[in-house]
Coordinates of C-alpha atoms in Angstrom, one line a residue:
M1 CA 47.8 -7.4 0.8
T2 CA 48.1 -3.8 0.0
T3 CA 49.4 -3.2 -3.7
H4 CA 51.8 -0.4 -4.3
P5 CA 51.0 1.4 -7.7
G6 CA 53.5 2.9 -10.1
P7 CA 53.2 6.6 -11.1
G8 CA 51.6 5.6 -14.5
P9 CA 50.4 7.0 -16.8
Y10 CA 47.6 4.6 -16.6
D11 CA 44.7 4.5 -19.2
A12 CA 42.3 4.7 -16.4
V13 CA 42.4 5.5 -12.8
I14 CA 39.3 4.6 -10.8
V15 CA 38.6 6.2 -7.4
G16 CA 36.7 3.8 -5.2
G17 CA 36.7 0.1 -5.2
G18 CA 32.9 -0.5 -4.8
H19 CA 31.0 -3.0 -7.0
N20 CA 30.7 -0.4 -9.8
G21 CA 34.3 0.6 -9.7
L22 CA 35.4 -3.1 -9.7
V23 CA 33.0 -3.8 -12.8
A24 CA 34.5 -0.9 -14.7
A25 CA 38.1 -2.1 -13.9
A26 CA 37.5 -5.6 -15.0
Y27 CA 36.0 -4.4 -18.3
L28 CA 38.7 -1.8 -19.0
A29 CA 41.4 -4.3 -18.1
R30 CA 39.9 -7.0 -20.2
A31 CA 39.9 -4.6 -23.1
G32 CA 43.6 -4.2 -22.9
R33 CA 43.7 -0.9 -20.9
S34 CA 46.0 -0.2 -18.0
V35 CA 43.8 0.3 -14.9
L36 CA 44.5 1.4 -11.3
V37 CA 41.8 1.3 -8.7
L38 CA 42.5 3.6 -5.5
E39 CA 40.4 2.3 -2.5
R40 CA 40.7 4.3 0.9
L41 CA 39.8 1.1 3.0
D42 CA 41.9 -1.9 3.4
H43 CA 39.4 -3.9 1.3
T44 CA 37.4 -3.5 -1.8
G45 CA 33.7 -3.9 -2.0
G46 CA 32.3 -0.6 -0.9
A47 CA 28.7 -1.0 0.3
A48 CA 28.5 -4.6 -0.7
V49 CA 30.7 -6.3 1.8
S50 CA 30.3 -9.0 4.6
T51 CA 31.6 -8.1 8.1
R52 CA 31.3 -9.5 11.5
P53 CA 29.4 -6.6 13.4
F54 CA 29.5 -8.4 16.8
A55 CA 32.9 -8.6 18.3
G56 CA 33.9 -12.3 19.0
V57 CA 30.9 -13.7 17.3
D58 CA 31.3 -15.7 14.1
A59 CA 28.3 -14.3 12.1
R60 CA 29.0 -12.4 8.9
L61 CA 26.4 -10.0 7.7
S62 CA 26.2 -7.9 4.7
R63 CA 27.1 -4.5 5.8
Y64 CA 24.8 -2.3 3.6
S65 CA 23.7 -3.9 0.4
Y66 CA 22.2 -7.4 1.1
L67 CA 20.4 -9.1 -1.9
V68 CA 21.2 -9.6 -5.6
S69 CA 18.7 -8.5 -8.3
L70 CA 20.0 -5.6 -10.4
L71 CA 23.2 -7.4 -11.5
P72 CA 22.7 -8.3 -15.2
R73 CA 23.5 -11.8 -16.3
K74 CA 25.5 -10.3 -19.1
I75 CA 28.1 -9.0 -16.7
V76 CA 28.4 -12.3 -14.9
R77 CA 29.1 -14.0 -18.3
D78 CA 31.4 -11.4 -19.6
L79 CA 33.6 -11.3 -16.6
G80 CA 33.4 -15.0 -15.8
L81 CA 32.3 -14.3 -12.2
Y82 CA 31.7 -17.3 -10.0
F83 CA 29.4 -16.7 -7.0
R84 CA 26.2 -18.5 -6.0
V85 CA 22.9 -17.2 -5.1
R86 CA 19.8 -18.9 -3.8
S87 CA 16.1 -17.9 -4.4
R88 CA 13.7 -17.3 -1.6
T89 CA 10.5 -19.6 -1.6
V90 CA 8.6 -16.8 0.4
S91 CA 8.4 -13.2 -1.1
S92 CA 7.0 -11.6 2.1
Y93 CA 4.8 -12.1 5.3
T94 CA 2.9 -9.2 6.8
P95 CA 1.3 -9.7 10.2
A96 CA -2.1 -8.2 10.9
E97 CA -5.1 -8.3 13.2
R98 CA -8.6 -8.6 11.8
D99 CA -11.7 -8.6 13.9
G100 CA -9.5 -9.0 17.1
R101 CA -7.8 -12.1 15.9
P102 CA -4.1 -12.3 14.8
T103 CA -3.6 -13.1 11.1
G104 CA -1.3 -12.1 8.3
L105 CA -0.6 -12.2 4.6
L106 CA 2.0 -14.7 3.3
I107 CA 3.0 -14.2 -0.3
G108 CA 5.0 -17.2 -1.6
G109 CA 5.0 -21.0 -1.0
G110 CA 3.3 -21.7 -4.2
E111 CA 0.2 -20.2 -5.9
R112 CA -2.3 -22.2 -3.8
R113 CA -1.0 -21.0 -0.5
T114 CA -0.7 -17.4 -1.6
R115 CA -4.5 -17.3 -2.8
E116 CA -5.5 -19.1 0.5
S117 CA -3.6 -16.5 2.5
F118 CA -5.2 -13.6 0.6
A119 CA -8.6 -15.1 1.2
R120 CA -8.0 -15.6 4.7
L121 CA -6.9 -12.1 5.3
T122 CA -9.7 -10.3 3.1
G123 CA -12.4 -12.8 3.0
S124 CA -12.5 -13.2 -0.7
D125 CA -10.4 -13.8 -3.8
R126 CA -10.7 -10.1 -5.1
E127 CA -7.4 -8.9 -3.9
Y128 CA -5.6 -12.1 -5.0
T129 CA -7.0 -11.5 -8.5
A130 CA -5.9 -7.9 -8.4
W131 CA -2.5 -9.1 -7.2
Q132 CA -2.2 -11.5 -10.2
R133 CA -3.2 -8.8 -12.6
F134 CA -0.8 -6.2 -11.1
H135 CA 2.2 -8.8 -10.9
A136 CA 1.6 -9.5 -14.7
L137 CA 1.8 -5.8 -15.3
T138 CA 5.1 -5.4 -13.5
G139 CA 6.4 -8.7 -15.1
R140 CA 5.9 -7.2 -18.6
L141 CA 7.9 -4.1 -17.5
A142 CA 10.7 -6.3 -16.1
E143 CA 11.0 -8.2 -19.3
R144 CA 11.3 -5.2 -21.5
V145 CA 13.0 -2.7 -19.3
F146 CA 15.7 -4.6 -17.5
P147 CA 17.7 -5.5 -20.7
T148 CA 18.2 -1.8 -21.3
L149 CA 20.4 -1.5 -18.3
T150 CA 23.5 -2.8 -20.3
E151 CA 22.5 -1.0 -23.7
P152 CA 22.9 2.6 -24.7
L153 CA 20.4 4.8 -22.7
P154 CA 17.1 4.9 -24.6
T155 CA 15.1 8.1 -25.0
R156 CA 11.8 8.4 -23.2
E157 CA 10.0 7.6 -26.4
E158 CA 12.2 4.8 -27.3
L159 CA 11.6 3.1 -24.0
R160 CA 7.9 3.8 -24.3
R161 CA 7.7 1.9 -27.5
R162 CA 9.8 -0.9 -26.1
V163 CA 7.4 -1.3 -23.0
D164 CA 4.5 -1.2 -25.5
D165 CA 2.0 -1.2 -22.6
E166 CA 0.0 2.0 -22.1
D167 CA -1.4 0.8 -18.7
A168 CA 2.1 -0.2 -17.4
W169 CA 3.6 3.1 -18.8
R170 CA 1.1 5.3 -17.1
A171 CA 1.3 3.5 -13.8
V172 CA 5.0 3.8 -13.5
F173 CA 6.3 6.6 -15.7
E174 CA 3.4 9.1 -15.9
E175 CA 1.5 9.1 -12.6
P176 CA 2.4 8.7 -8.9
V177 CA 2.4 4.9 -8.3
G178 CA -0.1 5.5 -5.5
M179 CA -2.8 6.1 -8.2
A180 CA -2.2 2.6 -9.7
I181 CA -2.1 0.8 -6.3
E182 CA -5.5 2.4 -5.3
E183 CA -6.9 1.6 -8.6
H184 CA -5.9 -2.1 -8.5
F185 CA -6.4 -2.8 -4.7
A186 CA -9.0 -2.1 -2.0
D187 CA -7.5 -3.6 1.1
D188 CA -5.2 -1.3 3.1
L189 CA -2.8 -3.9 4.2
V190 CA -2.4 -5.2 0.7
R191 CA -1.9 -1.6 -0.7
G192 CA 0.8 -1.2 1.7
V193 CA 2.7 -4.4 0.8
V194 CA 2.7 -3.3 -2.8
L195 CA 3.8 0.3 -1.9
T196 CA 6.9 -0.8 0.1
D197 CA 8.7 -1.6 -3.1
A198 CA 8.5 2.3 -3.8
L199 CA 9.7 3.3 -0.5
I200 CA 12.6 1.2 0.7
G201 CA 15.4 3.4 -0.5
T202 CA 13.8 6.8 -0.8
F203 CA 11.8 9.2 1.3
A204 CA 8.6 10.0 -0.5
D205 CA 4.8 9.6 -0.3
A206 CA 2.8 7.4 -2.6
H207 CA 1.5 10.6 -4.4
D208 CA 4.8 12.5 -4.5
P209 CA 4.6 14.6 -7.8
S210 CA 8.3 14.1 -8.3
L211 CA 7.9 10.4 -9.0
E212 CA 10.7 9.7 -6.9
Q213 CA 8.9 6.8 -5.5
N214 CA 8.1 5.5 -8.9
R215 CA 11.9 5.2 -9.7
C216 CA 12.5 3.3 -6.6
F217 CA 9.5 1.0 -7.5
L218 CA 10.8 0.4 -11.0
Y219 CA 14.2 -0.7 -9.7
H220 CA 12.5 -3.2 -7.3
V221 CA 10.3 -4.9 -9.8
I222 CA 12.5 -5.1 -12.8
G223 CA 15.6 -7.0 -11.4
G224 CA 16.8 -9.9 -13.5
G225 CA 14.0 -9.4 -15.7
T226 CA 11.7 -11.2 -13.3
G227 CA 11.8 -8.9 -10.1
D228 CA 13.3 -11.6 -8.1
W229 CA 15.8 -10.7 -5.3
N230 CA 18.1 -13.5 -4.5
V231 CA 20.3 -14.3 -1.5
P232 CA 24.2 -14.3 -2.2
V233 CA 25.7 -17.4 -0.8
G234 CA 28.4 -16.2 1.8
G235 CA 26.9 -12.7 1.9
M236 CA 27.4 -9.8 -0.5
G237 CA 31.2 -9.9 0.1
A238 CA 31.3 -13.2 -2.0
L239 CA 30.0 -11.2 -4.9
T240 CA 32.4 -8.3 -4.7
D241 CA 35.3 -10.6 -3.9
A242 CA 34.5 -12.2 -7.2
L243 CA 34.5 -8.9 -9.0
A244 CA 37.8 -7.9 -7.5
G245 CA 39.2 -11.3 -8.6
A246 CA 38.0 -10.8 -12.1
A247 CA 39.6 -7.3 -12.2
R248 CA 42.9 -8.6 -10.9
A249 CA 42.9 -11.6 -13.3
A250 CA 42.5 -9.1 -16.2
G251 CA 45.4 -7.0 -15.1
A252 CA 43.9 -4.2 -13.1
V253 CA 45.9 -3.0 -10.1
L254 CA 43.8 -2.7 -6.9
A255 CA 45.6 -0.5 -4.4
T256 CA 43.7 -0.7 -1.0
G257 CA 44.6 1.7 1.7
H258 CA 45.1 4.4 -0.8
E259 CA 42.8 7.4 -0.4
A260 CA 42.4 9.8 -3.3
V261 CA 42.6 13.4 -2.1
R262 CA 42.8 15.5 -5.3
I263 CA 42.3 15.3 -9.1
D264 CA 44.2 17.7 -11.3
T265 CA 43.4 17.9 -15.0
D266 CA 44.2 20.1 -18.1
G267 CA 41.3 18.7 -19.8
R268 CA 43.3 16.0 -21.7
T269 CA 45.1 14.2 -19.0
A270 CA 45.0 14.1 -15.2
E271 CA 46.8 13.2 -12.1
V272 CA 45.3 11.8 -9.0
A273 CA 47.0 12.6 -5.7
Y274 CA 46.5 9.8 -3.0
R275 CA 47.5 9.2 0.6
T276 CA 48.6 6.2 2.4
A277 CA 49.8 5.2 5.9
D278 CA 53.3 5.5 4.5
G279 CA 52.9 8.9 2.8
E280 CA 51.6 10.4 -0.4
G281 CA 51.8 9.7 -4.1
R282 CA 50.5 10.6 -7.5
A283 CA 49.3 8.7 -10.4
A284 CA 48.9 10.0 -14.0
A285 CA 45.9 9.0 -16.0
R286 CA 44.4 9.5 -19.4
H287 CA 41.1 9.0 -17.8
V288 CA 39.6 9.1 -14.3
L289 CA 36.5 7.5 -13.2
V290 CA 35.0 8.4 -9.7
N291 CA 33.1 5.5 -7.9
A292 CA 32.0 7.7 -5.1
S293 CA 29.2 10.2 -4.1
P294 CA 28.7 13.7 -6.0
H295 CA 30.1 15.3 -2.8
E296 CA 33.3 13.3 -2.9
L297 CA 33.7 14.1 -6.6
A298 CA 33.3 17.8 -5.9
A299 CA 35.8 17.7 -3.1
L300 CA 38.4 15.8 -5.3
T301 CA 38.0 18.3 -8.3
G302 CA 37.5 21.5 -6.2
A303 CA 34.1 22.1 -7.6
A304 CA 31.2 23.6 -5.7
P305 CA 29.4 20.8 -3.8
P306 CA 25.9 19.7 -4.9
P307 CA 22.9 20.1 -2.6
P308 CA 23.3 17.8 0.3
A309 CA 21.7 14.2 -0.1
E310 CA 19.7 12.9 2.9
G311 CA 19.4 9.1 3.8
A312 CA 16.0 8.0 5.0
Q313 CA 16.7 4.4 6.3
L314 CA 17.7 2.9 9.5
K315 CA 19.5 -0.4 9.2
V316 CA 19.9 -2.7 12.0
N317 CA 21.7 -6.1 12.1
M318 CA 20.6 -8.5 14.8
L319 CA 21.7 -12.0 16.1
L320 CA 19.1 -14.3 17.6
T321 CA 19.5 -17.5 19.4
R322 CA 16.4 -18.8 17.7
L323 CA 13.4 -17.3 15.8
P324 CA 10.6 -15.9 17.8
A325 CA 7.1 -17.4 17.6
L326 CA 4.3 -15.4 16.1
R327 CA 0.8 -14.7 17.3
D328 CA -0.7 -15.7 14.1
P329 CA -1.3 -19.5 14.5
A330 CA -1.0 -20.1 10.9
A331 CA 2.4 -18.5 10.5
D332 CA 5.6 -20.6 10.6
P333 CA 8.5 -18.3 11.7
R334 CA 10.8 -20.1 9.4
E335 CA 8.6 -19.0 6.5
A336 CA 7.5 -15.6 7.8
F337 CA 11.1 -14.3 8.3
A338 CA 12.6 -16.1 5.2
G339 CA 11.2 -13.3 2.8
T340 CA 10.5 -9.8 3.7
F341 CA 8.6 -9.4 7.2
H342 CA 6.6 -6.2 7.1
I343 CA 6.0 -4.3 10.3
A344 CA 3.5 -1.3 10.5
E345 CA 3.4 -1.1 6.7
G346 CA -0.2 -0.7 6.0
Y347 CA -1.0 2.0 3.3
T348 CA -2.5 4.4 5.9
Q349 CA 0.3 3.7 8.3
L350 CA 2.9 4.5 5.7
A351 CA 1.3 7.8 4.7
E352 CA 1.1 8.7 8.5
A353 CA 4.6 7.9 9.1
Y354 CA 5.8 9.9 6.2
A355 CA 3.7 12.9 7.1
R356 CA 5.0 12.9 10.6
A357 CA 8.7 12.4 9.5
A358 CA 8.4 15.1 6.9
A359 CA 7.3 17.5 9.7
G360 CA 10.3 16.7 11.7
E361 CA 9.0 14.1 14.1
P362 CA 9.8 10.4 14.3
P363 CA 7.0 8.2 13.2
A364 CA 4.7 7.1 16.1
A365 CA 4.5 3.6 14.6
P366 CA 7.8 3.3 12.7
P367 CA 7.4 1.1 9.5
S368 CA 10.1 -1.4 8.9
E369 CA 11.0 -4.6 7.1
I370 CA 12.9 -7.6 8.4
Y371 CA 14.8 -10.2 6.5
C372 CA 16.6 -13.4 7.8
H373 CA 19.6 -14.2 5.5
S374 CA 20.8 -17.3 7.6
L375 CA 17.3 -19.1 6.8
T376 CA 18.2 -19.2 3.1
D377 CA 22.1 -19.2 3.4
P378 CA 23.3 -20.6 6.9
S379 CA 26.9 -20.5 5.7
I380 CA 27.2 -16.9 7.1
L381 CA 27.1 -18.4 10.6
G382 CA 29.9 -20.3 12.2
P383 CA 29.3 -24.0 12.7
D384 CA 28.5 -23.6 16.5
L385 CA 26.0 -20.7 15.9
A386 CA 24.3 -22.6 13.0
G387 CA 24.1 -25.9 15.0
S388 CA 22.7 -24.3 18.0
G389 CA 19.8 -22.7 15.8
H390 CA 21.0 -19.1 15.9
H391 CA 19.8 -16.8 13.2
T392 CA 20.6 -13.3 11.8
L393 CA 17.9 -10.6 11.3
T394 CA 18.3 -7.4 9.4
L395 CA 15.9 -4.6 9.8
F396 CA 15.3 -1.7 7.6
G397 CA 13.3 1.2 9.2
L398 CA 11.5 3.5 6.5
H399 CA 10.7 7.0 6.7
T400 CA 13.6 7.9 9.0
P401 CA 15.3 10.8 7.4
A402 CA 18.7 12.0 8.7
R403 CA 17.1 15.2 9.9
L404 CA 15.7 13.3 12.7
F405 CA 19.0 12.3 14.1
T406 CA 21.0 15.5 13.7
E407 CA 20.3 16.9 17.3
D408 CA 21.2 13.8 19.2
N409 CA 22.1 10.9 17.0
D410 CA 22.5 8.3 19.7
A411 CA 19.4 9.1 21.7
A412 CA 17.2 9.6 18.5
R413 CA 18.4 6.2 17.3
A414 CA 17.8 4.3 20.4
A415 CA 14.3 5.8 21.0
L416 CA 13.4 4.9 17.2
L417 CA 14.7 1.4 17.6
K418 CA 12.8 0.9 20.8
A419 CA 9.6 2.0 19.0
T420 CA 10.4 -0.1 16.1
L421 CA 10.8 -3.2 18.1
A422 CA 7.5 -2.4 20.0
Q423 CA 5.7 -2.6 16.7
L424 CA 7.4 -6.1 16.1
D425 CA 6.5 -7.2 19.7
A426 CA 2.8 -6.5 18.9
H427 CA 2.9 -9.6 16.5
L428 CA 5.0 -12.0 18.5
A429 CA 3.8 -14.5 20.9
E430 CA 6.6 -13.7 23.2
P431 CA 8.6 -10.6 24.0
S432 CA 11.4 -10.1 21.6
P433 CA 14.3 -9.9 24.1
S434 CA 13.6 -13.5 24.9
A435 CA 15.0 -14.6 21.6
W436 CA 17.9 -12.3 21.5
P437 CA 21.3 -13.6 22.6
R438 CA 23.3 -12.1 25.3
T439 CA 26.7 -11.0 24.2
R440 CA 29.9 -9.1 25.3
T441 CA 31.7 -6.7 23.1
D442 CA 34.9 -8.8 23.8
G443 CA 33.5 -12.2 23.6
P444 CA 31.2 -14.8 22.0
A445 CA 27.5 -15.0 22.4
S446 CA 26.5 -16.9 25.5
R447 CA 23.2 -18.3 26.7
P448 CA 19.8 -16.7 25.9
G449 CA 19.2 -13.8 28.1
R450 CA 17.0 -10.8 28.4
R451 CA 19.2 -8.5 26.3
W452 CA 19.3 -8.1 22.6
T453 CA 22.3 -7.2 20.5
W454 CA 22.4 -5.1 17.5
S455 CA 24.6 -3.2 15.1
G456 CA 23.1 -0.4 13.2
T457 CA 23.4 2.7 11.1
S458 CA 21.1 5.3 10.0
G459 CA 21.2 7.9 7.2
C460 CA 22.9 10.5 9.5
P461 CA 26.7 10.8 9.0
A462 CA 27.2 10.8 12.8
A463 CA 25.7 7.2 13.1
T464 CA 28.2 4.5 13.2
S465 CA 28.1 0.9 13.8
S466 CA 27.7 -0.1 17.4
T467 CA 26.9 -2.9 19.8
A468 CA 24.5 -2.5 22.7
G469 CA 23.4 -5.0 25.2

């Protein structure tokens, strides 16, 4: 239900009802401040929402953000949030071929199984020992860095003293993370598995001197103080619904369907002009917080826009009638897809894909990662789908910068998806379409067919969610 705000003045007007805006609203309202949140859409949650991307199909998928790791427990306690997460018993599975035979690397399922998987892939315990040593290094970072996310921002030297580990500091804060990966590991596939934590969310090479990949790597390995990534029960929307509930309970006004269009200020107070389906309005504020992109902030204030940002990931949501069988005889699909399923992500493959994309060409072997939410949390599926063995898959394509889609977004996206699925097919014991459900845009999934269904977005603004069959 849309809330109609008064003119104020409010202690704080927050533009954008994403998870950061909702956290700010809840804290400010609990501190006794009057708070108004203006949200353009008809719901809060921003990038952390659950939707039904397939028309007529009772399957709810996390629209953009999909796992919980960087949410500090302090915020959960402070705001009295109630939502559930489940841990994944498998961290990742990476299919491979060695000496003409299909195999793979399973990380998870217990220490013994992980060690055996390393040995089966590489022929010795060397890489597993290196993995343990490297995991201990990132674990020390997680324990010491994660608590700072809810503390005053430390200086570089303060953080270095807190880390108190020169090897870890050098590996993540001083040198490109590729140097540490090459120092610790010898196997190309194992190197690639480690590197992916530095790439999913950015567009960089392992040795990029900007260390942009290092920042991405740091965020991936410190979550919760352990580096664990947990599955939100009910999808990400369950978390942001809890945040919205906490903000409302504290007294914040959440006005959905209210699009902020301008911020006027004299340096002491401000007014936020907004637009609704019924007309326009203004809200006076002592402080304005903008939970939106730098470009939106510039547009609202009339400032010069910053340099354009470029997304570099392709996200595809899929619905399967069942999980496909794998060529690796030792791999159980229910384990392989429960964690992160790596495709074409050997260390050399990732470097080649980046170089090609940086030159303006789509990767010949697009690297990607797949994750099956419904294996850990079947509640996102309706009873009929869950009972008949359906599953969701979410695919993230790496090294797919928006520049690859600007000339013909639809054609480029379709070609890239086809090439990505071909990489997946190379590791399946059956063609992937045999596991995809046949759907109509105006009705539920029917019997298994030769067509797959997907809903995807890319970093290109022209890309929108769609259904193809």
